[in-house]
Each structure stands twice: as structure tokens, then as C-alpha cells.
Short mmCIF file of C-alpha atoms and ligand atoms in Angstrom, two decimals:
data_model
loop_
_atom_site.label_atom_id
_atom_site.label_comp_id
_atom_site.label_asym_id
_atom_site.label_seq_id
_atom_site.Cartn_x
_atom_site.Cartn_y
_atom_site.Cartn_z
CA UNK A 1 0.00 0.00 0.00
CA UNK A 2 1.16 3.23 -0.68
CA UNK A 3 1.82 5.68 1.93
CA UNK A 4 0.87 8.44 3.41
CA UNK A 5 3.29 10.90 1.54
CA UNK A 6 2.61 8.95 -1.40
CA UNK A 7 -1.08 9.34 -1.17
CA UNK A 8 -1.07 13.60 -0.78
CA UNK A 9 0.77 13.05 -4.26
CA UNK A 10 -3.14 12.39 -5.51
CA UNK A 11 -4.73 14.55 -3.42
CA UNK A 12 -2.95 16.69 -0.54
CA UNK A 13 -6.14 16.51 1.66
CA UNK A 14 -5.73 13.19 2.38
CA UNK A 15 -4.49 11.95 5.74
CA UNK A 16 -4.05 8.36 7.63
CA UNK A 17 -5.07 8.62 11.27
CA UNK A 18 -4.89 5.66 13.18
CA UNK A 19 -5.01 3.84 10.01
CA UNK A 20 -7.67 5.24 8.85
CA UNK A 21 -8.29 7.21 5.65
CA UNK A 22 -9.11 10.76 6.10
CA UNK A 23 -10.00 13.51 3.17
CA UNK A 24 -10.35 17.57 4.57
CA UNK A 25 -9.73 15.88 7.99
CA UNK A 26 -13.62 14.26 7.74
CA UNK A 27 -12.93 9.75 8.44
CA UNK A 28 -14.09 7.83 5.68
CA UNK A 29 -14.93 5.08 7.68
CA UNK A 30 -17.46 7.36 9.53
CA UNK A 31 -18.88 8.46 6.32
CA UNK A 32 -19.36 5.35 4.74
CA UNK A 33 -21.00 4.10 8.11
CA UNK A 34 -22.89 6.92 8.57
CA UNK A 35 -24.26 7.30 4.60
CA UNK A 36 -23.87 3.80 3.36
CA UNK A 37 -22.00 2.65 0.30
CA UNK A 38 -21.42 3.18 -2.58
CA UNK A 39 -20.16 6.45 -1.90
CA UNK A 40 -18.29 9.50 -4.21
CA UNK A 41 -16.89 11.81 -1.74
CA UNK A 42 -15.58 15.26 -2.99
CA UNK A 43 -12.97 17.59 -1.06
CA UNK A 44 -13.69 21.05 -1.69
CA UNK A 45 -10.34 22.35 -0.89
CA UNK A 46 -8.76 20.59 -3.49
CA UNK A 47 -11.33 22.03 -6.57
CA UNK A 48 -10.60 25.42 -5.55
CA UNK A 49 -6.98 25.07 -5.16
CA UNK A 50 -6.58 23.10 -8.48
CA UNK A 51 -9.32 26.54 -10.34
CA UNK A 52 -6.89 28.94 -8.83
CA UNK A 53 -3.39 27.28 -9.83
CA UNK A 54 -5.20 27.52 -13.57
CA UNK A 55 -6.44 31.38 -12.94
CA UNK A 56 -2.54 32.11 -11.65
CA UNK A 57 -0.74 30.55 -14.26
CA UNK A 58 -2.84 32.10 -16.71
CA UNK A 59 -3.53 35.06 -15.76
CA UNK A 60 -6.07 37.28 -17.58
CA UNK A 61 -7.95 34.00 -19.04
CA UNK A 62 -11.11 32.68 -18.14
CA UNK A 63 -11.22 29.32 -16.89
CA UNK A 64 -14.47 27.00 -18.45
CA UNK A 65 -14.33 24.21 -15.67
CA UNK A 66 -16.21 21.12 -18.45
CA UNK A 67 -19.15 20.21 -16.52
CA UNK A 68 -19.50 16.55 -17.95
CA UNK A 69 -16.79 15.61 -15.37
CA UNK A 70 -18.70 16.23 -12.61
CA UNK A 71 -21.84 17.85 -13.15
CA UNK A 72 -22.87 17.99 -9.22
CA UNK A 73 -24.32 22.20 -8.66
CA UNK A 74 -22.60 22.32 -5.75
CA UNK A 75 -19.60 21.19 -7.36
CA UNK A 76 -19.59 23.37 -9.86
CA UNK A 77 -20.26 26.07 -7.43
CA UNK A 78 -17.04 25.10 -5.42
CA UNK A 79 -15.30 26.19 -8.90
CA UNK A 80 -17.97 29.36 -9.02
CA UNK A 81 -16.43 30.27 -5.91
CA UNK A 82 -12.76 31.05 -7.42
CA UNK A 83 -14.04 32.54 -10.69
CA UNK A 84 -14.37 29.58 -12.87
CA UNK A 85 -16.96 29.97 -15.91
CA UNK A 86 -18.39 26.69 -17.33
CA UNK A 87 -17.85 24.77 -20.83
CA UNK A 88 -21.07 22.99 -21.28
CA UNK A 89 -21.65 19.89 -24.26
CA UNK A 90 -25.92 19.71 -23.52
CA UNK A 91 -28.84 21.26 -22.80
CA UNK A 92 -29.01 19.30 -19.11
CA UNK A 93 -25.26 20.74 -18.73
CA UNK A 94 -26.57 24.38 -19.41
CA UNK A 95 -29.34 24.10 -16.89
CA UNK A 96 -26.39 22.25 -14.04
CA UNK A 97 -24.44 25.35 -15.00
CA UNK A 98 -27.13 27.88 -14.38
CA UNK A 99 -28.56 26.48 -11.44
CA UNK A 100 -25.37 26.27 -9.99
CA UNK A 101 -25.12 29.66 -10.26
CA UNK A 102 -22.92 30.59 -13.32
CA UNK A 103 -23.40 33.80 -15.24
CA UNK A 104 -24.23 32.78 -18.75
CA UNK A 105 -20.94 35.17 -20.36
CA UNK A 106 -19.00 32.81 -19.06
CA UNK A 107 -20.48 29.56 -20.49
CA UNK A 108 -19.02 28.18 -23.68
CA UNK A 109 -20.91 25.21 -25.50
CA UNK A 110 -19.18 22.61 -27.73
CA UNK A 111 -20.71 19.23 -28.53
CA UNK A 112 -21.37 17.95 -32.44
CA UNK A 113 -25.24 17.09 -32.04
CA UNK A 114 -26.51 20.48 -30.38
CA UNK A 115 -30.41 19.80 -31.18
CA UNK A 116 -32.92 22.75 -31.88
CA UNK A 117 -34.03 22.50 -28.62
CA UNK A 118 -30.46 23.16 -26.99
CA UNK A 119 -29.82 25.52 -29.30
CA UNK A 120 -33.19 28.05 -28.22
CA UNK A 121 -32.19 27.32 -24.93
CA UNK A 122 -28.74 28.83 -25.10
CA UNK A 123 -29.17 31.45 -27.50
CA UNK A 124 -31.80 32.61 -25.09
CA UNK A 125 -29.48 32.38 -22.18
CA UNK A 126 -27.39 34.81 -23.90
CA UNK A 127 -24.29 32.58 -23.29
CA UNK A 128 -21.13 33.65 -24.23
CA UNK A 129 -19.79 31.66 -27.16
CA UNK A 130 -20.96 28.49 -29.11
CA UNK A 131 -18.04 26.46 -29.98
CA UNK A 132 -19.15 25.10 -33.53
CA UNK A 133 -18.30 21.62 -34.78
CA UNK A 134 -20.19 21.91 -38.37
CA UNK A 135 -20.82 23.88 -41.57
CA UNK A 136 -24.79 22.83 -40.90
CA UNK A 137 -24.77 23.35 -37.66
CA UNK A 138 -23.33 27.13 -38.50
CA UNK A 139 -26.36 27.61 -40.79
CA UNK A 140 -28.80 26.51 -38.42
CA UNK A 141 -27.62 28.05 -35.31
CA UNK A 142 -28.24 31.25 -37.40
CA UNK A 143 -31.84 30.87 -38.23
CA UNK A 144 -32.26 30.23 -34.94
CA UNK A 145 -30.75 33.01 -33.67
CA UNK A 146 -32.59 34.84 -36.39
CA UNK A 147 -36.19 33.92 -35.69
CA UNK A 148 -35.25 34.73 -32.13
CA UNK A 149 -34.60 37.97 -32.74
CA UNK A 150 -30.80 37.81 -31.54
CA UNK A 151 -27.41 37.40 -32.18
CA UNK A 152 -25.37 34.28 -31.10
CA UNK A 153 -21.80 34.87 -30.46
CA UNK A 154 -19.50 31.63 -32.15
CA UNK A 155 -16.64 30.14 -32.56
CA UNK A 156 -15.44 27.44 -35.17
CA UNK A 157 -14.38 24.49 -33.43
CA UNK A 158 -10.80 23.76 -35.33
CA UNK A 159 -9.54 20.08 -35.28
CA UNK A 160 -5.43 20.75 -35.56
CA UNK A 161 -4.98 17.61 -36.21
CA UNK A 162 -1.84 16.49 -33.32
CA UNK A 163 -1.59 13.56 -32.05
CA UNK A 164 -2.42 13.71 -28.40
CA UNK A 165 -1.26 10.44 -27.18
CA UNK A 166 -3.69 9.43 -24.74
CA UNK A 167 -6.19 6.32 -25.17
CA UNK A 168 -7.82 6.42 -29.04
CA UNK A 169 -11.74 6.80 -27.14
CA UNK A 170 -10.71 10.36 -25.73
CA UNK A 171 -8.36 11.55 -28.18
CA UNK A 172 -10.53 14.42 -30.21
CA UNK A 173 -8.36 16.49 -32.64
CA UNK A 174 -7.62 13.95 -35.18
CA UNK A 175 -9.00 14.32 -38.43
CA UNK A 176 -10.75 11.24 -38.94
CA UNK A 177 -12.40 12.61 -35.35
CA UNK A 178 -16.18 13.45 -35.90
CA UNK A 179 -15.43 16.54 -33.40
CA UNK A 180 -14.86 19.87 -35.24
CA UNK A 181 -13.83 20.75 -38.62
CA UNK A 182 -10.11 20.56 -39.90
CA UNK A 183 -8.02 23.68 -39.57
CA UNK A 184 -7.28 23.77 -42.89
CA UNK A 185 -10.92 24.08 -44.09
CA UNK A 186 -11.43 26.30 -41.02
CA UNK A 187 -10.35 29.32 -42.61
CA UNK A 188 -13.37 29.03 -45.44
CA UNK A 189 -16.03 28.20 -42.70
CA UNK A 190 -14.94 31.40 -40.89
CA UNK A 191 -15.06 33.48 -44.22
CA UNK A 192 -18.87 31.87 -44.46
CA UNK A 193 -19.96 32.64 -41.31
CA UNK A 194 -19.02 35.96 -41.02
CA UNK A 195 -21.56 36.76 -43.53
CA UNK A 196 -24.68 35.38 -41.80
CA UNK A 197 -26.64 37.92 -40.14
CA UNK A 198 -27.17 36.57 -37.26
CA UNK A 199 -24.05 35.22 -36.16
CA UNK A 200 -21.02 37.36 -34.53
CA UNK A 201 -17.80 35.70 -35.02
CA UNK A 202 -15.80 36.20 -31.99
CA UNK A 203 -13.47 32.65 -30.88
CA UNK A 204 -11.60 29.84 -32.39
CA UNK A 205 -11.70 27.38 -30.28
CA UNK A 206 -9.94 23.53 -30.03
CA UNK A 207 -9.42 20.78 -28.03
CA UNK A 208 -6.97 17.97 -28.64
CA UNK A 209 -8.29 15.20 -26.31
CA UNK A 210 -8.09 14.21 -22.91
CA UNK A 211 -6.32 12.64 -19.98
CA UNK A 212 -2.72 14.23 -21.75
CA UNK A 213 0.40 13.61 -19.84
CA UNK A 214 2.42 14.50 -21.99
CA UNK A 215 1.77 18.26 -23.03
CA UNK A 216 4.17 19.17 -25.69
CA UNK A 217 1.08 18.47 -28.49
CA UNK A 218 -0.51 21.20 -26.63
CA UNK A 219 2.35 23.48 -28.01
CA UNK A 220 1.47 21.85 -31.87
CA UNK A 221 -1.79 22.24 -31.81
CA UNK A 222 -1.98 25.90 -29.96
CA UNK A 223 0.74 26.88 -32.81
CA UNK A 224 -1.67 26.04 -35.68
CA UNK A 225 -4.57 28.40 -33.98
CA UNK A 226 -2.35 31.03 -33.36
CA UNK A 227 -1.75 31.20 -37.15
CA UNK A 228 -5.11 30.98 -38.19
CA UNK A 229 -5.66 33.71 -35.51
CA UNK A 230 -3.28 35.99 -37.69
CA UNK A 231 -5.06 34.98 -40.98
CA UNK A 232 -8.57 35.75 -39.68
CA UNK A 233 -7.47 39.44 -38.30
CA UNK A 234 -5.96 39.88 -41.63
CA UNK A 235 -9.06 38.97 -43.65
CA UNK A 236 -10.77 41.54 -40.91
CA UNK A 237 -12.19 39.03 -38.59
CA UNK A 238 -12.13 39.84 -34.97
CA UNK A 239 -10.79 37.36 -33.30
CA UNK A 240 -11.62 37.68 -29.17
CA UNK A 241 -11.60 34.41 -27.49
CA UNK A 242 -8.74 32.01 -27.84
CA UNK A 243 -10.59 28.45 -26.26
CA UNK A 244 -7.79 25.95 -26.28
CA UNK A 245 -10.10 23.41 -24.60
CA UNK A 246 -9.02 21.10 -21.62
CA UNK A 247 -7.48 17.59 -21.56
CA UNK A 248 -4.70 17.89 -19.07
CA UNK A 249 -3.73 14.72 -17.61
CA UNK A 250 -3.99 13.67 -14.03
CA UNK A 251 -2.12 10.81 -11.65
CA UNK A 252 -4.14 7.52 -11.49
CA UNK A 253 -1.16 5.52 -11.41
CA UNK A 254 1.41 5.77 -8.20
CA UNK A 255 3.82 6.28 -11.28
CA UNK A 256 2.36 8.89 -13.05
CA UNK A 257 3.74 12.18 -13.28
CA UNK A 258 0.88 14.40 -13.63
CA UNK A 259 1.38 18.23 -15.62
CA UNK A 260 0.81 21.40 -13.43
CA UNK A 261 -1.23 24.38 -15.04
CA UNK A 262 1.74 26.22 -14.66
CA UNK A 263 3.84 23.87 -17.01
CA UNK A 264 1.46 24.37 -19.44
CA UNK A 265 1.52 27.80 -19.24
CA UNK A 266 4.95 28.27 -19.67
CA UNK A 267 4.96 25.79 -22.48
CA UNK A 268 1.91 27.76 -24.52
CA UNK A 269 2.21 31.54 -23.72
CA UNK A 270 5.74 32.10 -25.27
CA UNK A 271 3.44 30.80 -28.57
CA UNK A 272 0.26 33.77 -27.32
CA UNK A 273 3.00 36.48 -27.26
CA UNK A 274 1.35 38.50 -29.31
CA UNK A 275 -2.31 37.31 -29.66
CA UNK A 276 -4.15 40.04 -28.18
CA UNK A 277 -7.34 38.00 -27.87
CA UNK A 278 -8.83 36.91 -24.18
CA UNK A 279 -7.51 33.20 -23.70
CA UNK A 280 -10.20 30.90 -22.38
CA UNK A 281 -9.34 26.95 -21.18
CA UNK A 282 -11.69 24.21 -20.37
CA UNK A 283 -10.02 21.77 -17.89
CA UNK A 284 -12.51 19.28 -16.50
CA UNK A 285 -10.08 16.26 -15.03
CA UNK A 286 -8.15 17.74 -13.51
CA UNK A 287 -10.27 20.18 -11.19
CA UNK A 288 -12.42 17.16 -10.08
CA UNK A 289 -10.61 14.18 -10.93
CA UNK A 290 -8.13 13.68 -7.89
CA UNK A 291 -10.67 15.54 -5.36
CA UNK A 292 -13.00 12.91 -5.48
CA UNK A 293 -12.52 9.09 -4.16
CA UNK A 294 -15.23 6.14 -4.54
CA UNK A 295 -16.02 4.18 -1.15
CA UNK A 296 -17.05 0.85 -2.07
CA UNK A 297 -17.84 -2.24 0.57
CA UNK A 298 -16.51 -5.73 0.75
CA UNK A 299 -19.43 -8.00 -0.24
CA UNK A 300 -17.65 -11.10 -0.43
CA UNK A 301 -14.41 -12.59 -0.76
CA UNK A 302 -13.71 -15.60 -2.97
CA UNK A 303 -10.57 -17.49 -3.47
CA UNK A 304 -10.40 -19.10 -6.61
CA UNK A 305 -7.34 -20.82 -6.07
CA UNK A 306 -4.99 -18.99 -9.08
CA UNK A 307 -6.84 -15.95 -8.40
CA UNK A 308 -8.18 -14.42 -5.40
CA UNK A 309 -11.41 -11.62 -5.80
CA UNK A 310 -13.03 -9.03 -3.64
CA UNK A 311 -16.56 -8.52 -4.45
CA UNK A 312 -17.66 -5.27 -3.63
CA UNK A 313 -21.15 -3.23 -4.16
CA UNK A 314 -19.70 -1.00 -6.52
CA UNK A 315 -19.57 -1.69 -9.80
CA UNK A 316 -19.50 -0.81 -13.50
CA UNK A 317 -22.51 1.77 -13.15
CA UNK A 318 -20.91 3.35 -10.67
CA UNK A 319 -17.80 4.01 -11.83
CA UNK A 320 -17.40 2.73 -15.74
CA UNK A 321 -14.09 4.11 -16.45
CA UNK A 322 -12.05 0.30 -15.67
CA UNK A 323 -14.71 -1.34 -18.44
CA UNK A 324 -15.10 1.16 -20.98
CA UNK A 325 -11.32 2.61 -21.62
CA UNK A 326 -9.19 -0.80 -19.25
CA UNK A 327 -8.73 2.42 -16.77
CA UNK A 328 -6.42 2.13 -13.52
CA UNK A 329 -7.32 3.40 -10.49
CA UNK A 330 -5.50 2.96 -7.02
CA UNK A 331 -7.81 0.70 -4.78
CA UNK A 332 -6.80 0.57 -1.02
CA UNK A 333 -8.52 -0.04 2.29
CA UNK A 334 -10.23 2.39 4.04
CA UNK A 335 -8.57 1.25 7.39
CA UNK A 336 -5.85 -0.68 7.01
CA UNK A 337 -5.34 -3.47 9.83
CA UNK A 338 -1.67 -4.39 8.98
CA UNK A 339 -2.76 -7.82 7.35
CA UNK A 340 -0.69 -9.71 4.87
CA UNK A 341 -1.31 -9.19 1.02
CA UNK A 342 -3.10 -11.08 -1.34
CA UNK A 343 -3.14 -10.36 -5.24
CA UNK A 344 -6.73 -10.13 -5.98
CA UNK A 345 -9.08 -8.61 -8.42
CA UNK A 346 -11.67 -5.89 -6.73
CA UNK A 347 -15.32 -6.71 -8.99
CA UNK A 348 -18.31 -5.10 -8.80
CA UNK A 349 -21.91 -7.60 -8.83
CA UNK A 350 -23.34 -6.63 -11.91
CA UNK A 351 -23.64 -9.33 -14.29
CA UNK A 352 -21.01 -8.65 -16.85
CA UNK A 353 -16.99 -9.85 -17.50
CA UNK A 354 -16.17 -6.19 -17.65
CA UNK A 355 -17.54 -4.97 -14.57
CA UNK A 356 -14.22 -4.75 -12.27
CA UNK A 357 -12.70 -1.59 -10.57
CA UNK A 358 -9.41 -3.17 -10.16
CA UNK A 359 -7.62 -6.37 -11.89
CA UNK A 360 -4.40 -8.51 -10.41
CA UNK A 361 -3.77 -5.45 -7.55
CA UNK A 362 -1.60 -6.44 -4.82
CA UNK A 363 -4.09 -5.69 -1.68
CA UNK A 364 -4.32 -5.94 1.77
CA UNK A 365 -6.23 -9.14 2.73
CA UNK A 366 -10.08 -7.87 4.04
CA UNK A 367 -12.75 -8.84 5.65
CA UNK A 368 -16.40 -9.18 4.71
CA UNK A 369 -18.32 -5.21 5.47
CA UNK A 370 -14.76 -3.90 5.31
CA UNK A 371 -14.51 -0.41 3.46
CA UNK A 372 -12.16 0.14 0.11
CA UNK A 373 -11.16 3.41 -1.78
CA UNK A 374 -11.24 3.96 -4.83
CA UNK A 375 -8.99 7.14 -5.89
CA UNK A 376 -8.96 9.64 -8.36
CA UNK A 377 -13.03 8.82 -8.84
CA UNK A 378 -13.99 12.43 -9.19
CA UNK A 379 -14.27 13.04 -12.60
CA UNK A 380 -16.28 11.16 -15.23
CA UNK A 381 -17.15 8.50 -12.20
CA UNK A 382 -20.79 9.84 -10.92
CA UNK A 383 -20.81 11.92 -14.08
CA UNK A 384 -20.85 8.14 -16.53
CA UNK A 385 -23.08 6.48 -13.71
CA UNK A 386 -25.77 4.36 -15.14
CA UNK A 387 -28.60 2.71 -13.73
CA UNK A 388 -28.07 -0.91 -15.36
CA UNK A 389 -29.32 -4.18 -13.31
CA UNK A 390 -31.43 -1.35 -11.47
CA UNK A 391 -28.93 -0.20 -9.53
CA UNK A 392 -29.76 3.00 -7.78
CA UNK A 393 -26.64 5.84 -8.16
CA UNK A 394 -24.21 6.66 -4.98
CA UNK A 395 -24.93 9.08 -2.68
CA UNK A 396 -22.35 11.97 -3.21
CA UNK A 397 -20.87 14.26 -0.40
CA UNK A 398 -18.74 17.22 -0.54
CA UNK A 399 -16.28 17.84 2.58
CA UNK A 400 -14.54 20.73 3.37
CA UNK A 401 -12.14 22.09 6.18
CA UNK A 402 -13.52 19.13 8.68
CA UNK A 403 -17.14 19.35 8.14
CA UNK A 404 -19.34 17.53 5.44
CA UNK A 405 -22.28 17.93 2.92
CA UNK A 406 -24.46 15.51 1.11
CA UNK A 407 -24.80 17.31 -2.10
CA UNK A 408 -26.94 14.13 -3.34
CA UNK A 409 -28.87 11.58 -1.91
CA UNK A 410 -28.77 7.48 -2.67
CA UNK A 411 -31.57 7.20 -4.98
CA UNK A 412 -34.58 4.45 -4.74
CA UNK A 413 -35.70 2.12 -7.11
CA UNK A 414 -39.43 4.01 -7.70
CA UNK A 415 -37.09 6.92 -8.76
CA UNK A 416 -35.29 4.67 -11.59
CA UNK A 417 -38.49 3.27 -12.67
CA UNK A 418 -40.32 6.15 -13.15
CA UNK A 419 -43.93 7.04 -12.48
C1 PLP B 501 -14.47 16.82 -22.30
C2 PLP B 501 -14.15 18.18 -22.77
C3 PLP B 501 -13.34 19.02 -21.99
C4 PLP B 501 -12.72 18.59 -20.68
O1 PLP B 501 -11.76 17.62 -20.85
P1 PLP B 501 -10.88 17.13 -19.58
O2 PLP B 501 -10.00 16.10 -20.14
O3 PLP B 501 -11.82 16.62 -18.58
O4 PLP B 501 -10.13 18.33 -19.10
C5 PLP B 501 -13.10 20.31 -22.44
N1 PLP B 501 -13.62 20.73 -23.62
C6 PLP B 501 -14.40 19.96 -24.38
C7 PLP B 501 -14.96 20.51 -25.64
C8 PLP B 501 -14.69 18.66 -23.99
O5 PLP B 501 -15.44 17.89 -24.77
#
């Protein structure tokens, strides 16, 4: 098991007292009594630290925190709280956004299937900037905006094609990508848009993928904006928002080196020097990602004989991530009781191969009802929760500086069924 000073490497809040996990100084073996299990607990601290290391290393942009992470209002209010706007992909993100509290110029919405529905909604809103991912969608954001009497403020959504490195299911600014059109055809679709009424051109905007550890193709793909920045001002185009999207990386493994804002921004403003346009990012990840840990509790244990597994009651609705992309997330016990190790797999009791949080992990040996956390769970963990094998979703709580929220309550099987 990792240690203590190891562990703060994920998330500084964290503490062992008595051998017992701690996040904001609030026990998670108290929580998980006292709320049940499964449960996503968020530490405050850490979102607002992680929104103001972005707002200091960059210092006159607007920070979009991306909603789908962890659309929770009171999360995204934590984020409110040290200035962060919001970069929305749906209708239902608009409305988190809103409701949490977030002044509509400083929501930016991307997404390739905006329907006429989300559209009206946003336009009305008076949002800041539509990042657009189509020719079509150009033209019909306009008569929209036209029978509605208004203007909608957008940017072209500009695929630079780099390669970002990072697993092929998040990786977004390829060109055989279906997200945004290709920079070199951008520079037409700007030309065309300019010239419908209704429309103001005012952004590019890009993002390259997600989960990047490596963040020199930042530098690549920021490079080939910045150009066709210059070419639109020369063709008379305004340019005013520079949206280089989010996808900065964050530790899952104990061996990953995970990229500071600062690093990025000394890596991408040399490249700005110049651009006299407002710069605008959309991290998601890595606000949430490592403030957030999954509580899950031992159902059973089986021993298999060549393989050992921990059957807990959280499982691939819960937190998808494992299934879905073969993801890695550190798994330890909530209280550790100085047992031997066993090499088990941690599995979740939905019916399915794929459903596992953890696979050949070297683990302290538990009992049955003991506790198990699940780290860096904060991002894209409620956010992807489903409710297959009629599963009701984790309760979610929010601690900060010793005390604790629920922010949303374990849901009951009349409320997945419907009326
Ligand atoms: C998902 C997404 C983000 C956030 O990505 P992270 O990797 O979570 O930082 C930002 N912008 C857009 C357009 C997205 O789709």
C-alpha cells in the first residue's frame, strides 16, 4: 500500500489517522458508516486550489471548468467560488451550470449534435460563445438566432490535427475525429460565417483530447490556432476568445507524473505572445478528478485458487471508467489493519466480464463489510453512472475544512423506474 506521503501526491487533503483514511480531515470510515455505500466523496479544498493554480498561471484568461466531469451544482459552485466559468456539451449541462449559479458570459458550448431545442435554450441564455463543430450546424444556429430575434456569439471548433497520445476513445483532434472541422478548411467556414446575419464571429476554439500527460502536443496544436488567428485578423475578422479546450492529464497511477497548469503555461504563452485575444481553457479532469474518491464495501471474498477476488457493491454503473477505456485506479482499504497481502481482483456484482474496478492489484487481505477506496473517482465516475441491473446511483458528499455535505442523496428504485 502506498503511503501516506505517497497518497497527498493524488490529493494533498488526504491523511491516515490511526489507520484510517481521512479527506479535509472528515474519516471515511465514519462516512461510509454513517451514509452507506457506494459512496463519491468530494474535497472542496482541493477544486478550488486546483481553479486557482489555472487562474494564476494564466492570468487574464477565463477558466471554463467542463461540466460533464462532474456535473454535481454544488460542485460546480465550489469552482464558481474562485471565478471559474463553465464549458457545457448539452442542454441538461446548461441548466447544471445555471442552477449552480454561473453567469451565462461565461459559459461556452461545444458538442457535435446540439439539437434545436439546446440551441433556443442557449441562445436565449445569452451565453457567451458556441463552440461550432459543423458547416450545418453554423447555418442553423443562425436561423435560430434569427427567428429569435438575436445574435449568437460563435466560434469554429478547429480540429489541428496532433496527435495527443492518450487512449484512441478520448483523443478528439484527429481528423478522422467526428469533433470539429479541420483547420485547414477552417479558414473558409470562418469566411462563411461571417456573412450570416445573425451570427457574430468572436473565438476559435480547439481541443486535442483528454487525460494528456504528456503536453508538448498542446504546443502543436496551440501553434496552428495562433496562425489561423493571424489569418482571420488579416481577412478583418475579430478574433476575441482564444478556447484551447481542456485535456490535461492527471495521476491515477502511483507512477504517473501528472502536468501542473503552470507547465502548461509556460509551455503555450511564449506561442500567445502576441495574440491580443482573451484566452479561455476548459479543464474538466483535472479540477475534479483527484478531489473525489469512490467508497465501495466488501461483499464477499472468494478465493479461486490462481486468483483471489473481492466482491464489492460497486460496480461498472458506478464508476465505468475500468470497463469502458481498461482504466487504472489505485484501490486501497479504508482502514488498514496491517494484514498480509493477497493479489486479488476488486469486482463489482453486476452481471457482466467487464464490470471490475481493479484487476491482479496487490491488496491488503479484508474482511467481509470492510470499506475500500477507490482514488482519483472524481471526474467522469458519478458523471458516466448508469442505472443498469437497477442499480440505484451513490450518494455523493462534498467535505470541506472538517465538516461535510451531502450534495446528493442514494436514490430508490421508484425513482429509476419512473412514475
Ligand atoms: C471533455 C471536454 C473538456 C474537458 O476535458 P478534460 O479532459 O476533462 O479536461 C473540455 N472541452 C471539451 C470541448 C470537452 O469535450
Amino acid at each position: 500500500m502506498l503511503k501516506e506521503f505517497e497518497l497527498k501526491e493524488f490529493n494533498s487533503y488526504i491523511d491516515i489517522r490511526n489507520g484510517i483514511l481521512h479527506l479535509e480531515d472528515v474519516s471515511l470510515k465514519e462516512l461510509a458508516r454513517e451514509l452507506g455505500t457506494p459512496l463519491y466523496v468530494y474535497s472542496a479544498s482541493f477544486i478550488r486550489d486546483k481553479v486557482r493554480a489555472y487562474r494564476e498561471a494564466f492570468e487574464d484568461a477565463l477558466i471554463c471548468y467542463a461540466v460533464k466531469a462532474n456535473f454535481n451544482p454544488e460542485v460546480i459552485k465550489v469552482a464558481l467560488s474562485e471565478g471559474a466559468g463553465a464549458d457545457i456539451v448539452s442542454g441538461g449541462e446548461l441548466y447544471a451550470a445555471l442552477k449552480a449559479g454561473v453567469p451565462a458570459d461565461r459559459i461556452v458550448y461545444a458538442g457535435v449534435g446540439k439539437t434545436v431545442k439546446e440551441l433556443e435554450y442557449a441562445i436565449d441564455k445569452e451565453i457567451l460563445m458556441f463552440n461550432v463543430e459543423s458547416k450545418m450546424e453554423l447555418e442553423v444556429l443562425d436561423q435560430i438566432a434569427g427567428s429569435l430575434g438575436k445574435k449568437a456569439r460563435v466560434a469554429v471548433r478547429v480540429n489541428p490535427d496532433v496527435n495527443p497520445k492518450t487512449h484512441p476513445y478520448i483523443s478528439t483532434g484527429m481528423k478522422k475525429s467526428k469533433f470539429g472541422v479541420d483547420i485547414d478548411t477552417a479558414f473558409e467556414e470562418y469566411i462563411y460565417a461571417s456573412r450570416l446575419p445573425n451570427l457574430e464571429v468572436v473565438g476559435i476554439h480547439c481541443h486535442i483530447g483528454s487525460q494528456l500527460l504528456d503536453i508538448s502536443p498542446y504546443r502543436e496544436a496551440v501553434e496552428k490556432v495562433v496562425n489561423l488567428y493571424h489569418r482571420l485578423r488579416k481577412e478583418g475578422i475579430e478574433i476575441r476568445y482564444l478556447d484551447i479546450g481542456g485535456g490535461l492529464g492527471i495521476k491515477y497511477r502511483p507512477e504517473d507524473r501528472e502536468p501542473t497548469p503552470h507547465q502548461l503555461a509556460e509551455l503555450l504563452l511564449p506561442v500567445l505572445e502576441g495574440v491580443e485575444a482573451k484566452l479561455i481553457l476548459e479543464p474538466g479532469r483535472s479540477i475534479t478528478g483527484n478531489a473525489g474518491i469512490l467508497i465501495t464495501q466488501v461483499q464477499f471474498l472468494k478465493d479461486k485458487g490462481i486468483k483471489h477476488f473481492i466482491i464489492v457493491d460497486a460496480g461498472m454503473n458506478d464508476l465505468v471508467r475500468p470497463a469502458i477505456y481498461d482504466a487504472f485506479h489505485y484501490v486501497l482499504p479504508v482502514e488498514s489493519k496491517g494484514r498480509e497481502h493477497i493479489i486479488a481482483d476488486v469486482v463489482g456484482p453486476i452481471c457482466e466480464t467487464g464490470d471490475f474496478l481493479a484487476k491482479d492489484r496487490r491488496i491488503e487481505n479484508l474482511d467481509r463489510g470492510d470499506f475500500l477506496a477507490v482514488l482519483s473517482a472524481g471526474a467522469y465516475g458519478f458523471a458516466m453512472s448508469s442505472h443498469y441491473n437497477v442499480r440505484p446511483r451513490a450518494a455523493e458528499v462534498l467535505v470541506d475544512r472538517g465538516s461535510y455535505r451531502v450534495i446528493r442523496e442514494r436514490e430508490d428504485y421508484d425513482y429509476i423506474l419512473g412514475p
